PDB file of C-alpha atoms in Angstrom:
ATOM      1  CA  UNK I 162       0.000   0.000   0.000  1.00 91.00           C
ATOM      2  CA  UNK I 163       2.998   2.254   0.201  1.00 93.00           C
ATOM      3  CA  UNK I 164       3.335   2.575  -2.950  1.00 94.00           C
ATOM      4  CA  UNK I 165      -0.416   3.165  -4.284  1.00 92.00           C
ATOM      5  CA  UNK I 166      -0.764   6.492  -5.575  1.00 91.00           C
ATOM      6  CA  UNK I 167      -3.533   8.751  -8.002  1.00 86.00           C
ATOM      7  CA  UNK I 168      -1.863  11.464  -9.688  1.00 83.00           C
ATOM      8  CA  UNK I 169      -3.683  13.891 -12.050  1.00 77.00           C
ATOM      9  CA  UNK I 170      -1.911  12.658 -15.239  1.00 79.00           C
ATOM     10  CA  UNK I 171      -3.137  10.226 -18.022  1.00 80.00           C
ATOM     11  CA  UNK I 172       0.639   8.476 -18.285  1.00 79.00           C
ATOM     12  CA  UNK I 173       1.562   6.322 -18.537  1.00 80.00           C
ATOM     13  CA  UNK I 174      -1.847   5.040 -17.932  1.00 82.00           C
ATOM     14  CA  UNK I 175      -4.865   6.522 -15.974  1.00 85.00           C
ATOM     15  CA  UNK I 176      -5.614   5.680 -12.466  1.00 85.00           C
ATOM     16  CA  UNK I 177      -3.988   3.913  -9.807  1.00 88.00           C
ATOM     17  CA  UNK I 178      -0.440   3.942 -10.231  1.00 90.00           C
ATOM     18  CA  UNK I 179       3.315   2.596  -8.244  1.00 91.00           C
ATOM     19  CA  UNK I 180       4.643   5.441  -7.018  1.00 92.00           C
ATOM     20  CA  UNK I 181       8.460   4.546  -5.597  1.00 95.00           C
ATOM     21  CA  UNK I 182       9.301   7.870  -4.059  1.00 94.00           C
ATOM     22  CA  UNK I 183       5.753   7.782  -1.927  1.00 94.00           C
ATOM     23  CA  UNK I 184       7.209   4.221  -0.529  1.00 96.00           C
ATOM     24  CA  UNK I 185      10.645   5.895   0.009  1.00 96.00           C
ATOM     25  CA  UNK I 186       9.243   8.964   2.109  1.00 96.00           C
ATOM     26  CA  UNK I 187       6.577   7.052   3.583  1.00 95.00           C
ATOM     27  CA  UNK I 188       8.937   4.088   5.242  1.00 96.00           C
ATOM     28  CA  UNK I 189      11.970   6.289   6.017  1.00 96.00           C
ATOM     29  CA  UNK I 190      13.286   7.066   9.296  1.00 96.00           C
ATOM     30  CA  UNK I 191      13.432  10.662   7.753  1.00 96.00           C
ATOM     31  CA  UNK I 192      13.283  12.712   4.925  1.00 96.00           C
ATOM     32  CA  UNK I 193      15.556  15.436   4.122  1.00 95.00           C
ATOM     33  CA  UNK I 194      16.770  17.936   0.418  1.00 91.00           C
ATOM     34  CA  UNK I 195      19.014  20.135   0.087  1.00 85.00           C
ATOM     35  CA  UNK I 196      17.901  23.232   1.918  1.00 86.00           C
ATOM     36  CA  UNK I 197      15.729  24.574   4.736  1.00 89.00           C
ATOM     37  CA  UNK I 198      13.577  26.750   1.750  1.00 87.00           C
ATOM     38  CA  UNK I 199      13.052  23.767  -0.187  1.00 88.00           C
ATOM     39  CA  UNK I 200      11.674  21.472   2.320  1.00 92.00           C
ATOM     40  CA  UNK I 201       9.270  24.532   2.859  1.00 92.00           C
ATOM     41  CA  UNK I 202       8.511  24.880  -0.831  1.00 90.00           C
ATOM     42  CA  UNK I 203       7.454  20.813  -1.200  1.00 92.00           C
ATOM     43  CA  UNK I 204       5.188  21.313   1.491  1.00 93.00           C
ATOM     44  CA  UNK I 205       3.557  24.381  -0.257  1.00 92.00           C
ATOM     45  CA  UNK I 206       1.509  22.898  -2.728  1.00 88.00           C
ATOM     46  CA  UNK I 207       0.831  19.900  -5.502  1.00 84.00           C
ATOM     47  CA  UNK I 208       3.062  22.104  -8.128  1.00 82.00           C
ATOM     48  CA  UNK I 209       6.075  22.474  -5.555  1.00 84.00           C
ATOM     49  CA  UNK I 210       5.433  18.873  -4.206  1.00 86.00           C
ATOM     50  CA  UNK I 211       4.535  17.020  -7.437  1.00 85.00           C
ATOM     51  CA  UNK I 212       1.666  15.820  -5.482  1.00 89.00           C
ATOM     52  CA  UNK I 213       3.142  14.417  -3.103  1.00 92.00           C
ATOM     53  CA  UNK I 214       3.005  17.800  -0.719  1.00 93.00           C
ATOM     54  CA  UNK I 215       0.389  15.845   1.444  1.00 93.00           C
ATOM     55  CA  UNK I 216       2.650  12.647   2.280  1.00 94.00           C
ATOM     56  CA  UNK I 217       5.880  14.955   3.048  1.00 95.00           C
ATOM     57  CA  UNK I 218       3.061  16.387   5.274  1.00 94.00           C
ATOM     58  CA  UNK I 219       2.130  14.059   7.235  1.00 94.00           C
ATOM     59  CA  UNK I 220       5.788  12.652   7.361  1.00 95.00           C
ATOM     60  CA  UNK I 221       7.676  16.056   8.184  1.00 96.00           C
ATOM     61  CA  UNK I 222      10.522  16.624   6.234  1.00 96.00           C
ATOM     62  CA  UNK I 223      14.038  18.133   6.973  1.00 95.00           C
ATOM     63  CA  UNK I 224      16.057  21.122   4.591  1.00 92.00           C
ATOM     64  CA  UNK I 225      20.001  20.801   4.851  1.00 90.00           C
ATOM     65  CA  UNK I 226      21.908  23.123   3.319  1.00 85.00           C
ATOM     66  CA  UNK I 227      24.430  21.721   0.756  1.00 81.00           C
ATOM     67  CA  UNK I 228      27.860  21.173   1.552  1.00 84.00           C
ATOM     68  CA  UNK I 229      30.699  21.429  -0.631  1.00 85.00           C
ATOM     69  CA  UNK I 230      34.341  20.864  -0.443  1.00 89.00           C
ATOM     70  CA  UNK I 231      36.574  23.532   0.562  1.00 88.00           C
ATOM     71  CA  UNK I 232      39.765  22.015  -0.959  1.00 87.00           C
ATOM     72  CA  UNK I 233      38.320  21.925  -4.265  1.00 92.00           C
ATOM     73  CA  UNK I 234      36.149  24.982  -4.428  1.00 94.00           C
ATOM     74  CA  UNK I 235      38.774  27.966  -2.645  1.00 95.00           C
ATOM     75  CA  UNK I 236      40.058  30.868  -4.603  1.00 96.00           C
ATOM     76  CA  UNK I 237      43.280  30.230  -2.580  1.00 95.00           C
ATOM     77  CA  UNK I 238      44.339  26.601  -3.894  1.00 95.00           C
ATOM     78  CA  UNK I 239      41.790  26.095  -6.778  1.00 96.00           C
ATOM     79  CA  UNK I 240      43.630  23.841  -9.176  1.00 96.00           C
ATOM     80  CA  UNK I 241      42.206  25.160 -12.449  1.00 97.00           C
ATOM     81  CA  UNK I 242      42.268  28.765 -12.129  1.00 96.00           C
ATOM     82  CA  UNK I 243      46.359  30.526 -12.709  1.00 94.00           C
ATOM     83  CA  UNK I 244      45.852  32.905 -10.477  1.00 96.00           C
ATOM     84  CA  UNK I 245      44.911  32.801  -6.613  1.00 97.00           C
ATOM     85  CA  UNK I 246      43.603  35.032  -4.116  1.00 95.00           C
ATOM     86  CA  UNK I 247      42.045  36.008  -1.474  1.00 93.00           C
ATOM     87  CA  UNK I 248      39.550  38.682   0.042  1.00 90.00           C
ATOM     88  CA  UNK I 249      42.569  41.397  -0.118  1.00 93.00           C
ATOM     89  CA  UNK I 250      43.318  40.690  -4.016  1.00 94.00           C
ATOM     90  CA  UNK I 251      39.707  39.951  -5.316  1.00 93.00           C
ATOM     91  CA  UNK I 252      40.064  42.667  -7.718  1.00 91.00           C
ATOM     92  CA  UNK I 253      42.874  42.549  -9.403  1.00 94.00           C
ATOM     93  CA  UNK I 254      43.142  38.667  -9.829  1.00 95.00           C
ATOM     94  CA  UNK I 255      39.423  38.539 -10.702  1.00 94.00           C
ATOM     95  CA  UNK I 256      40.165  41.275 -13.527  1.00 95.00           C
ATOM     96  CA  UNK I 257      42.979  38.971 -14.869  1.00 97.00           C
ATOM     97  CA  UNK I 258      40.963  35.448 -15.005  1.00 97.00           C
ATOM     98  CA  UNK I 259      38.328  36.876 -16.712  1.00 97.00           C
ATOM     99  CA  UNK I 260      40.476  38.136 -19.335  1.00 97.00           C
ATOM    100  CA  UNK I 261      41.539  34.622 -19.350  1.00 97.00           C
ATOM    101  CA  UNK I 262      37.950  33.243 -19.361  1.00 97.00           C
ATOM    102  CA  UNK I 263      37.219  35.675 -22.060  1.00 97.00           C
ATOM    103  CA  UNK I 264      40.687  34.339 -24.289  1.00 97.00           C
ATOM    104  CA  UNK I 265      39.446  31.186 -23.428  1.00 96.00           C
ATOM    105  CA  UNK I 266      35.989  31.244 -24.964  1.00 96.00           C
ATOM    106  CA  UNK I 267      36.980  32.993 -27.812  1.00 96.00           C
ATOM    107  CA  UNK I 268      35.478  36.737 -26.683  1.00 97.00           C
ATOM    108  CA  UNK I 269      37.436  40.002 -27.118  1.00 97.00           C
ATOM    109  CA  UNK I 270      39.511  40.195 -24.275  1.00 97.00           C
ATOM    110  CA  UNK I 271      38.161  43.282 -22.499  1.00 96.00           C
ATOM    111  CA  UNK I 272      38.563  43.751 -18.619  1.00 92.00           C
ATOM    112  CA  UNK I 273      36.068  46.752 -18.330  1.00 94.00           C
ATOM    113  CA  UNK I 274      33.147  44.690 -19.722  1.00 95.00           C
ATOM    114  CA  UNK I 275      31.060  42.915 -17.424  1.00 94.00           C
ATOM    115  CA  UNK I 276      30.650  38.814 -17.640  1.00 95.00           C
ATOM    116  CA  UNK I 277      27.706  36.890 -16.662  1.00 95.00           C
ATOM    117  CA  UNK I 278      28.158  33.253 -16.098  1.00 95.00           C
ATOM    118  CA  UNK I 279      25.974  30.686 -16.104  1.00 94.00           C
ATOM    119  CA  UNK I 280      26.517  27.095 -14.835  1.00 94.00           C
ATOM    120  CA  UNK I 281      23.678  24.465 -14.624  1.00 91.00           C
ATOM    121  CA  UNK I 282      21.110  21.954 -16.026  1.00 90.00           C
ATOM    122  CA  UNK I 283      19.343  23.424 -18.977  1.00 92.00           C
ATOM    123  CA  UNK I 284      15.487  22.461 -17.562  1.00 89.00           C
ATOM    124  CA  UNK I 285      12.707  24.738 -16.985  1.00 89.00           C
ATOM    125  CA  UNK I 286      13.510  23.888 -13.418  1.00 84.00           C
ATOM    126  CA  UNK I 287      16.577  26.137 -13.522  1.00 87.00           C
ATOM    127  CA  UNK I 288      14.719  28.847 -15.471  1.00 87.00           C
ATOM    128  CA  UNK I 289      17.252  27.804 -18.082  1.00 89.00           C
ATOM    129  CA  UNK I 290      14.305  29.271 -20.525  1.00 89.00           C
ATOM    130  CA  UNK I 291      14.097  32.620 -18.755  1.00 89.00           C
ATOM    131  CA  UNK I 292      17.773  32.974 -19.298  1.00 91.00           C
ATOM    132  CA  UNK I 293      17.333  32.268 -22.851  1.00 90.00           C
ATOM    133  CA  UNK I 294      14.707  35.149 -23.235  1.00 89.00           C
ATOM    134  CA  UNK I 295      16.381  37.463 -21.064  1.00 91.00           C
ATOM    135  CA  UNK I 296      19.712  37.376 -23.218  1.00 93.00           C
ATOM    136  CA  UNK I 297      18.278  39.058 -26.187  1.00 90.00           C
ATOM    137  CA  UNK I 298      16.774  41.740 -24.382  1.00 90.00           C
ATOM    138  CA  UNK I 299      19.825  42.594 -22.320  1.00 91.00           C
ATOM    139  CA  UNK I 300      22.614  41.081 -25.150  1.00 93.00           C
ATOM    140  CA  UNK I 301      22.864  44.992 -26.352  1.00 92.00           C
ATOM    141  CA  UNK I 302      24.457  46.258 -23.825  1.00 92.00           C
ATOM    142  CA  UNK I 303      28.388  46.441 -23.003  1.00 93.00           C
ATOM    143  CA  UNK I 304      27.999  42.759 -21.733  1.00 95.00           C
ATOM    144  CA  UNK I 305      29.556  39.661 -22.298  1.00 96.00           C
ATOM    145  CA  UNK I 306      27.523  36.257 -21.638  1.00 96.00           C
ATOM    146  CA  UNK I 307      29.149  32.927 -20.987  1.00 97.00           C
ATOM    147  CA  UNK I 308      26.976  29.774 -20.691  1.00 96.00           C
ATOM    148  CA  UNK I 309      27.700  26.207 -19.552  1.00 96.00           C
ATOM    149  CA  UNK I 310      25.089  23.428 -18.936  1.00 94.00           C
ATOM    150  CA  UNK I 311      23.774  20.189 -20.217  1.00 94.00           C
ATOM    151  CA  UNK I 312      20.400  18.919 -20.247  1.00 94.00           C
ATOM    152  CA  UNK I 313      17.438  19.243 -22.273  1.00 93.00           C
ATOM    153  CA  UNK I 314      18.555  18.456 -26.237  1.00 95.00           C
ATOM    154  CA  UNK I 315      16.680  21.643 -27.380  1.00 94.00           C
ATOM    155  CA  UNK I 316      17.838  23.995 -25.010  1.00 94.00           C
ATOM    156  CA  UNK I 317      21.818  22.628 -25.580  1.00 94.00           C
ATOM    157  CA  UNK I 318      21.261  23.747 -29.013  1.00 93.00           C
ATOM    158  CA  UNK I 319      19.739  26.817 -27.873  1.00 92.00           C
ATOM    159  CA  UNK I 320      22.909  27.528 -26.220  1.00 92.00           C
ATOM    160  CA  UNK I 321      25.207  26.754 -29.065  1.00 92.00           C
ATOM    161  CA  UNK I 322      23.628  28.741 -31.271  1.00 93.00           C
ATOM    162  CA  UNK I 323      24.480  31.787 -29.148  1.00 94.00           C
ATOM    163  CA  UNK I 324      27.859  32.001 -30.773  1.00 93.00           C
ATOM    164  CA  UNK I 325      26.440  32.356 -34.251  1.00 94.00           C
ATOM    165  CA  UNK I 326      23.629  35.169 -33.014  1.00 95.00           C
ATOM    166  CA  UNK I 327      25.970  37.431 -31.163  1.00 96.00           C
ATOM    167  CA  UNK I 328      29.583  36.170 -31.806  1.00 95.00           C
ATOM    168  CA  UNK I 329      31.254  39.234 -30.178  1.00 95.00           C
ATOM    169  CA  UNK I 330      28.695  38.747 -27.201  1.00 96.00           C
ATOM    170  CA  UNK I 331      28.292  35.593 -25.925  1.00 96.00           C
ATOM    171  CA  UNK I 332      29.354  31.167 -25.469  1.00 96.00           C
ATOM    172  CA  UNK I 333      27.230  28.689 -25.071  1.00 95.00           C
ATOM    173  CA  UNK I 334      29.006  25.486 -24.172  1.00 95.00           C
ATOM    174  CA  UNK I 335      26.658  22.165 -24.168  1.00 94.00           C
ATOM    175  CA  UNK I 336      28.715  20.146 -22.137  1.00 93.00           C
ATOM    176  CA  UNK I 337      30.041  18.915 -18.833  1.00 93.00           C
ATOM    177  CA  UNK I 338      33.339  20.565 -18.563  1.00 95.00           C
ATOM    178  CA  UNK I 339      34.741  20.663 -14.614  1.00 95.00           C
ATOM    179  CA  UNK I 340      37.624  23.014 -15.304  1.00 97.00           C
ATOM    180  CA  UNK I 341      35.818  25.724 -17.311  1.00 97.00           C
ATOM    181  CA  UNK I 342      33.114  25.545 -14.595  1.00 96.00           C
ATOM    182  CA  UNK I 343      35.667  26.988 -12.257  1.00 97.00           C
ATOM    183  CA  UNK I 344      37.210  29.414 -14.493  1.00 97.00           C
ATOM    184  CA  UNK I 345      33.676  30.872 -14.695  1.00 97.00           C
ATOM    185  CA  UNK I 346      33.282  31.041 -11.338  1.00 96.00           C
ATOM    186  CA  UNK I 347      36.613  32.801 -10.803  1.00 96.00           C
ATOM    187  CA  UNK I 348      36.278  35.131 -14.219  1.00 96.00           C
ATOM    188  CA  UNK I 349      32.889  36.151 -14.535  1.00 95.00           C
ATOM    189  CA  UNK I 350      31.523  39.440 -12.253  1.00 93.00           C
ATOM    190  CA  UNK I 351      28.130  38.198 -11.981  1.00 92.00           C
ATOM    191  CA  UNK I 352      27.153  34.329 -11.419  1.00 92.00           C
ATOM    192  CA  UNK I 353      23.172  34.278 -12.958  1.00 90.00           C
ATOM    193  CA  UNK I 354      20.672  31.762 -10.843  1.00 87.00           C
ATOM    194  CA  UNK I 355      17.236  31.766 -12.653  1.00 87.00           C
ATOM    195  CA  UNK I 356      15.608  28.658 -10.787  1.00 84.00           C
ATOM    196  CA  UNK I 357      12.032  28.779 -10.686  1.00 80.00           C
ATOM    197  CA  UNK I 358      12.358  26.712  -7.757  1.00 73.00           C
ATOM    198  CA  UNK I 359      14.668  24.775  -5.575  1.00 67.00           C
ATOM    199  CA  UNK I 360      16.896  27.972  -5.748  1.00 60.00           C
ATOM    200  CA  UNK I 361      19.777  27.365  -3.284  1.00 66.00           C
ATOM    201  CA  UNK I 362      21.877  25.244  -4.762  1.00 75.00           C
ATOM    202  CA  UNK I 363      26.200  24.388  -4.711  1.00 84.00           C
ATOM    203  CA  UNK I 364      26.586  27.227  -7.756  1.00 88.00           C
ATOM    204  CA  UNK I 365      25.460  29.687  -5.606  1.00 86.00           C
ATOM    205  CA  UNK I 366      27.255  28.286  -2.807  1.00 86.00           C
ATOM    206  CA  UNK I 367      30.604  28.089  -5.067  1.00 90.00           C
ATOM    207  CA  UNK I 368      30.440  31.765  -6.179  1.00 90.00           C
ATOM    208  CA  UNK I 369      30.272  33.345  -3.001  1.00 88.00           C
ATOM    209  CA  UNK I 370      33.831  32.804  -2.040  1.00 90.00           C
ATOM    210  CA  UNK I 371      35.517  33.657  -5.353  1.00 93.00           C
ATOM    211  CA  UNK I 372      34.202  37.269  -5.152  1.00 87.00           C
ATOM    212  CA  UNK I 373      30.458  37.347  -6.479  1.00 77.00           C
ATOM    213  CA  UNK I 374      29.330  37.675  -3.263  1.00 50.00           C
ATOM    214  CA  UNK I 375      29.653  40.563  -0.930  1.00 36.00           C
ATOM    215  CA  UNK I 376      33.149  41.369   0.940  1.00 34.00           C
ATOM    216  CA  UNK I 377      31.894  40.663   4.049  1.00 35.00           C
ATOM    217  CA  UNK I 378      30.990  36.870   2.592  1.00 35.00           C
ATOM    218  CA  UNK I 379      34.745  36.833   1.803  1.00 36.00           C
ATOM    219  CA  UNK I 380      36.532  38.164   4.777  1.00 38.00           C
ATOM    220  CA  UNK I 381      33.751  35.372   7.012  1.00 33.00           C
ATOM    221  CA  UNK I 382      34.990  32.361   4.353  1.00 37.00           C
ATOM    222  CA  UNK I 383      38.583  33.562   5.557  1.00 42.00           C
ATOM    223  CA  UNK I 384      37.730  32.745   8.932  1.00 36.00           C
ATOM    224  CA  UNK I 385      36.706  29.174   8.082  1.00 38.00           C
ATOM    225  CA  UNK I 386      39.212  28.448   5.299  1.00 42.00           C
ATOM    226  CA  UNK I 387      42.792  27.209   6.444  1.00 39.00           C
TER     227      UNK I 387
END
């Protein structure tokens, strides 16, 4: 019985259906995801909850912020960036790795323009649309765009078509690539996040520290970092 479930859909058939992840949270010791927010959004409503808001319910659930590791994700001994620094030389080495990102990439190399990164599963989860749709109505200005995701086939060739409609502007790079990621997070000046839902994530998480977050983030992640 823990895994009977009636959802609203027609697919793959109508009616009673096995639903695994109702077993899961029903026969767990307890539930948790990845932040205190999101454990408040599933409980919010069917949309946030997929329909299963009422089970999470009557289970309680539990939001822990993700974790990442320090070693690998520190502007002080990142492996893939050239230069490193800390909260005291934020601005000049960030100026000079996003000249590299922007050599990289293929952009005209051009410290005074601004670089938006964006890192993440292209789904309409991660408002990977949005972004899409915002671009050309922002692409105009003194801006550089730099995009790197995998996911949904029609949105990775969404993104690598950005080259050919604005090829002094912006990269889209369909791919999983672990090294550029970084050198995105170090180069760019602003990290984009336009997640309908389930915002806080490890992106946000990674920028912070590298200097698209506020001083005050960077001088605190001094105090933790050895």
């Amino acid at each position: 019985s823990s895994f009977d479930f009636m959802d609203g859909y027609n697919k793959p058939v109508k009616g009673r259906k096995i639903n695994w992840m109702k077993a899961g949270i029903i026969e767990s010791d307890r539930v948790v995801t990845v932040s205190p927010y999101y454990a408040q959004e599933l409980v919010s409503g069917e949309d946030r909850g997929v329909e299963l808001d009422t089970i999470i319910r009557s289970v309680g659930i539990t939001g822990i912020r993700n974790g990442m590791d320090h070693r690998e994700w520190s502007p002080k001994t990142d492996r893939f960036i050239s230069i490193h620094y800390d909260a005291t030389t934020v601005t000049e080495a960030k100026c000079l790795l996003k000249q590299a990102l922007q050599a990289e990439c293929g952009l005209p190399v051009d410290s005074n323009i601004p670089v938006i990164g964006f890192i993440g599963r292209l789904e309409e989860q991660k408002g990977s649309d949005i972004l899409f749709e915002a671009i050309s109505k922002f692409i105009h200005l003194d801006v550089q765009i730099v995009v790197l995701g995998t996911g949904k086939k029609y949105m990775e060739k969404q993104i690598e078509q950005l080259e050919e409609l604005y090829p002094e502007k912006a990269r889209g790079i369909a791919k999983f690539n672990t090294p550029l990621a970084h050198k995105i997070i170090a180069g760019a000046d602003f990290i984009v996040i336009p997640s309908r839902f389930e915002p806080c994530g490890l992106v946000q998480l990674h920028a912070m520290p590298y200097g698209n977050g506020s001083n005050s983030f960077l001088n605190w992640w001094d105090l933790l970092t050895p």
